[in-house]
Short mmCIF file of C-alpha atoms in Angstrom, two decimals:
data_model
loop_
_atom_site.label_atom_id
_atom_site.label_comp_id
_atom_site.label_asym_id
_atom_site.label_seq_id
_atom_site.Cartn_x
_atom_site.Cartn_y
_atom_site.Cartn_z
CA MET A 1 82.35 137.85 85.80
CA LYS A 2 84.01 134.65 84.59
CA GLN A 3 82.96 131.61 86.61
CA LYS A 4 85.59 129.28 88.01
CA ILE A 5 85.75 125.87 86.33
CA LEU A 6 85.47 123.19 89.01
CA TYR A 7 85.53 120.18 86.71
CA LYS A 8 86.47 119.50 83.08
CA SER A 9 86.10 116.21 81.25
CA ASN A 10 88.94 114.76 79.21
CA PRO A 11 88.18 114.83 75.45
CA ILE A 12 90.81 112.12 74.77
CA SER A 13 89.41 108.60 75.04
CA ILE A 14 90.20 105.13 73.73
CA MET A 15 87.36 105.42 71.20
CA ASN A 16 88.67 108.73 69.87
CA VAL A 17 92.17 107.27 69.41
CA PHE A 18 90.62 104.29 67.60
CA PHE A 19 88.92 106.62 65.14
CA VAL A 20 92.08 108.66 64.50
CA ILE A 21 94.12 105.50 63.80
CA GLY A 22 91.21 104.18 61.73
CA ILE A 23 91.31 107.27 59.51
CA ILE A 24 95.07 106.86 58.98
CA PHE A 25 94.68 103.13 58.29
CA CYS A 26 91.89 103.68 55.74
CA GLY A 27 93.95 106.39 54.05
CA LEU A 28 96.83 103.92 53.73
CA MET A 29 94.50 101.26 52.33
CA ILE A 30 93.31 103.73 49.68
CA LYS A 31 96.96 104.41 48.82
CA LEU A 32 97.60 100.65 48.61
CA ALA A 33 94.60 100.11 46.32
CA LEU A 34 95.70 102.99 44.11
CA ASN A 35 99.26 101.63 43.85
CA SER A 36 97.93 98.18 43.00
CA PHE A 37 95.59 99.52 40.32
CA ILE A 38 98.35 101.61 38.71
CA SER A 39 100.88 98.73 38.78
CA GLN A 40 98.39 96.51 36.94
CA ASN A 41 98.21 99.12 34.19
CA ASN A 42 101.95 99.47 33.61
CA GLY A 43 102.36 102.45 35.94
CA VAL A 44 99.59 104.53 34.34
CA PHE A 45 96.19 105.38 35.78
CA LYS A 46 93.85 104.26 33.01
CA ILE A 47 90.69 102.18 32.62
CA SER A 48 91.84 99.16 30.63
CA ASN A 49 89.59 96.66 32.40
CA THR A 50 86.09 97.71 33.44
CA VAL A 51 85.73 94.99 36.12
CA GLU A 52 89.05 95.91 37.73
CA PHE A 53 88.18 99.60 37.68
CA TYR A 54 84.79 99.15 39.34
CA SER A 55 86.34 96.82 41.95
CA PHE A 56 88.97 99.49 42.65
CA LEU A 57 86.25 102.18 42.81
CA ALA A 58 84.15 100.10 45.24
CA ILE A 59 87.14 99.67 47.58
CA ILE A 60 87.89 103.40 47.50
CA ILE A 61 84.25 104.30 48.24
CA VAL A 62 84.08 101.89 51.21
CA PHE A 63 87.19 103.35 52.83
CA LEU A 64 86.09 106.93 52.09
CA VAL A 65 82.75 106.27 53.80
CA ILE A 66 84.58 104.90 56.85
CA ILE A 67 86.86 107.96 56.92
CA LEU A 68 83.91 110.37 56.66
CA GLY A 69 82.06 108.50 59.43
CA ALA A 70 85.10 108.66 61.71
CA LEU A 71 85.62 112.37 60.96
CA PHE A 72 81.95 113.05 61.74
CA TYR A 73 82.35 111.27 65.09
CA LEU A 74 85.53 113.21 65.94
CA LEU A 75 83.92 116.55 65.03
CA LYS A 76 81.17 115.76 67.56
CA ILE A 77 83.62 115.38 70.48
CA GLN A 78 82.31 117.34 73.44
CA ILE A 79 83.82 118.64 76.68
CA LEU A 80 81.75 118.90 79.85
CA ARG A 81 82.60 121.58 82.40
CA LEU A 82 81.12 122.36 85.80
CA THR A 83 81.13 125.81 87.37
CA ASN A 84 79.52 127.00 90.60
CA GLU A 85 76.18 127.54 88.84
CA HIS A 86 76.19 125.78 85.48
CA LEU A 87 76.88 122.60 83.60
CA VAL A 88 78.47 123.58 80.28
CA LEU A 89 78.71 121.36 77.19
CA SER A 90 81.01 122.57 74.42
CA TYR A 91 82.51 121.12 71.26
CA LEU A 92 86.24 120.53 70.88
CA PHE A 93 86.33 121.83 67.29
CA PHE A 94 83.38 124.27 67.20
CA PRO A 95 82.74 127.54 69.07
CA TYR A 96 79.32 126.38 70.29
CA LYS A 97 78.28 125.54 73.83
CA ILE A 98 75.21 124.69 75.88
CA LYS A 99 74.95 126.21 79.36
CA ILE A 100 72.53 124.58 81.81
CA LYS A 101 71.66 125.76 85.32
CA PHE A 102 71.77 123.07 87.99
CA ASP A 103 68.18 123.88 89.01
CA ASP A 104 67.06 122.96 85.48
CA ILE A 105 68.57 119.47 85.69
CA LYS A 106 66.19 116.72 86.77
CA GLN A 107 68.68 113.86 86.61
CA ILE A 108 71.79 112.64 84.85
CA ARG A 109 71.95 109.02 83.73
CA GLN A 110 74.38 106.93 81.74
CA ILE A 111 74.04 103.91 79.47
CA SER A 112 77.02 101.63 78.74
CA LYS A 113 77.27 99.85 75.38
CA GLU A 114 79.83 97.21 74.51
CA VAL A 115 82.13 97.77 71.54
CA LYS A 116 83.13 94.46 69.93
CA THR A 117 85.14 93.24 66.97
CA SER A 118 83.17 91.78 64.07
CA GLY A 119 81.88 88.30 64.85
CA THR A 120 81.51 85.24 62.61
CA LEU A 121 78.78 82.69 62.01
CA PHE A 122 80.32 80.49 64.71
CA SER A 123 81.44 83.00 67.34
CA GLU A 124 80.66 86.41 68.73
CA GLY A 125 83.01 89.35 68.44
CA THR A 126 85.58 90.05 71.14
CA HIS A 127 84.67 92.74 73.63
CA ILE A 128 87.16 95.61 73.26
CA THR A 129 85.84 98.51 75.30
CA ASN A 130 82.63 100.32 76.24
CA SER A 131 80.93 103.35 74.79
CA PHE A 132 79.12 105.54 77.34
CA GLU A 133 76.03 107.58 76.47
CA THR A 134 75.20 110.19 79.12
CA TYR A 135 71.74 111.75 79.20
CA ILE A 136 71.02 115.05 80.94
CA ASP A 137 67.28 115.06 81.65
CA LEU A 138 65.86 118.55 82.16
CA GLU A 139 62.88 119.70 84.22
CA ASN A 140 61.08 120.84 81.04
CA GLY A 141 61.00 117.26 79.72
CA LYS A 142 63.85 117.62 77.24
CA SER A 143 66.95 115.41 77.28
CA ILE A 144 70.47 116.14 76.06
CA LYS A 145 72.72 113.25 75.01
CA THR A 146 76.49 113.46 75.19
CA TYR A 147 79.49 111.12 74.96
CA ALA A 148 81.70 113.50 76.95
CA LEU A 149 81.92 111.34 80.10
CA ASN A 150 83.37 107.91 80.74
CA LYS A 151 82.21 105.78 83.69
CA TYR A 152 84.64 107.33 86.16
CA GLU A 153 83.96 110.92 85.08
CA TYR A 154 80.21 110.31 85.28
CA GLN A 155 80.46 109.27 88.93
CA GLU A 156 82.62 112.29 89.77
CA VAL A 157 80.22 114.70 88.04
CA LEU A 158 77.26 113.27 89.98
CA LYS A 159 79.13 113.71 93.28
CA LEU A 160 80.18 117.26 92.46
CA ILE A 161 76.71 118.36 91.32
CA ARG A 162 75.22 116.89 94.50
CA LYS A 163 77.68 118.90 96.59
CA LEU A 164 77.02 122.07 94.60
CA LYS A 165 73.25 121.71 94.99
CA THR A 166 73.27 120.89 98.69
CA GLY A 167 76.33 122.92 99.70
CA GLU A 168 77.58 119.94 101.72
CA GLY A 169 81.16 118.71 101.71
CA LYS A 170 84.35 120.13 100.25
CA LEU A 171 84.82 120.62 96.53
CA GLU A 172 87.92 118.58 95.77
CA GLU A 173 89.54 117.91 92.42
CA HIS A 174 89.56 114.25 91.47
CA LYS A 175 91.67 112.67 88.76
CA GLN A 176 91.50 109.14 87.48
CA SER A 177 94.70 107.24 88.26
CA TRP A 178 96.67 105.64 85.43
CA ILE A 179 96.42 102.24 87.13
CA ILE A 180 92.60 102.29 87.08
CA PHE A 181 92.62 103.54 83.49
CA LEU A 182 94.95 100.74 82.36
CA LEU A 183 92.97 98.05 84.17
CA GLU A 184 89.63 99.22 82.77
CA ASN A 185 90.97 99.52 79.20
CA PHE A 186 93.51 96.67 79.06
CA ILE A 187 91.91 94.75 76.17
CA ALA A 188 91.24 97.97 74.26
CA LEU A 189 94.86 99.07 74.69
CA VAL A 190 96.19 95.71 73.48
CA PHE A 191 93.93 95.87 70.42
CA LEU A 192 94.97 99.49 69.87
CA ILE A 193 98.67 98.55 69.96
CA LEU A 194 98.09 95.76 67.42
CA VAL A 195 96.26 98.12 65.06
CA LEU A 196 98.96 100.75 65.51
CA VAL A 197 101.72 98.25 64.70
CA LEU A 198 99.80 97.10 61.61
CA THR A 199 99.29 100.71 60.51
CA ILE A 200 102.97 101.57 60.99
CA GLY A 201 104.00 98.44 59.10
CA LEU A 202 101.65 99.24 56.23
CA SER A 203 102.84 102.83 56.02
CA ASN A 204 106.46 101.68 56.01
CA ALA A 205 105.76 99.22 53.19
CA LEU A 206 103.95 101.85 51.11
CA PHE A 207 106.34 104.77 51.50
CA PHE A 208 109.79 103.32 52.17
CA ASN A 209 109.96 99.98 50.37
CA ASN A 210 109.69 100.91 46.74
#
């Protein structure tokens, strides 16, 4: 018998959007570097200058590493679901899931880490948003780490699990309001808009202004 899903986390977060735009931006930078290298060689891809070629290759490798890192992060995106009897962790892009009985859960805790822009020798980076690591500690001593929950979702999951374990209170569906979301992620959204505008401008210059 299929269990009813009482709660489901949202796989779309500010961090995930950052990584998607980052992949697009790095792809455009690779295109820009390739165009620049070809234009310096009279429209032909050839190795006429060893220093220029290795500089071009180093740039390509850096952006490819960033793209692969972002793809690896996105492939690890998880969704947390709660049913009447289980906590279920599944992957957005893989048919694999972990099912945990509530009686096997000792505690659930969360650690918040700041995400900042790169700093300089004279100043620290600007705080953009927070990354939340959630740990599900089991009775057998093992611990499962997931990034599936933000701060709001974490609080709601704790409340719901407490109700399911004790049988007290009504099981109500809670959704984060857009106002709270915008207030908590204002700086991140502003930074995201700036990066998006830069990415759109770069793509326009590369593909439409020949």
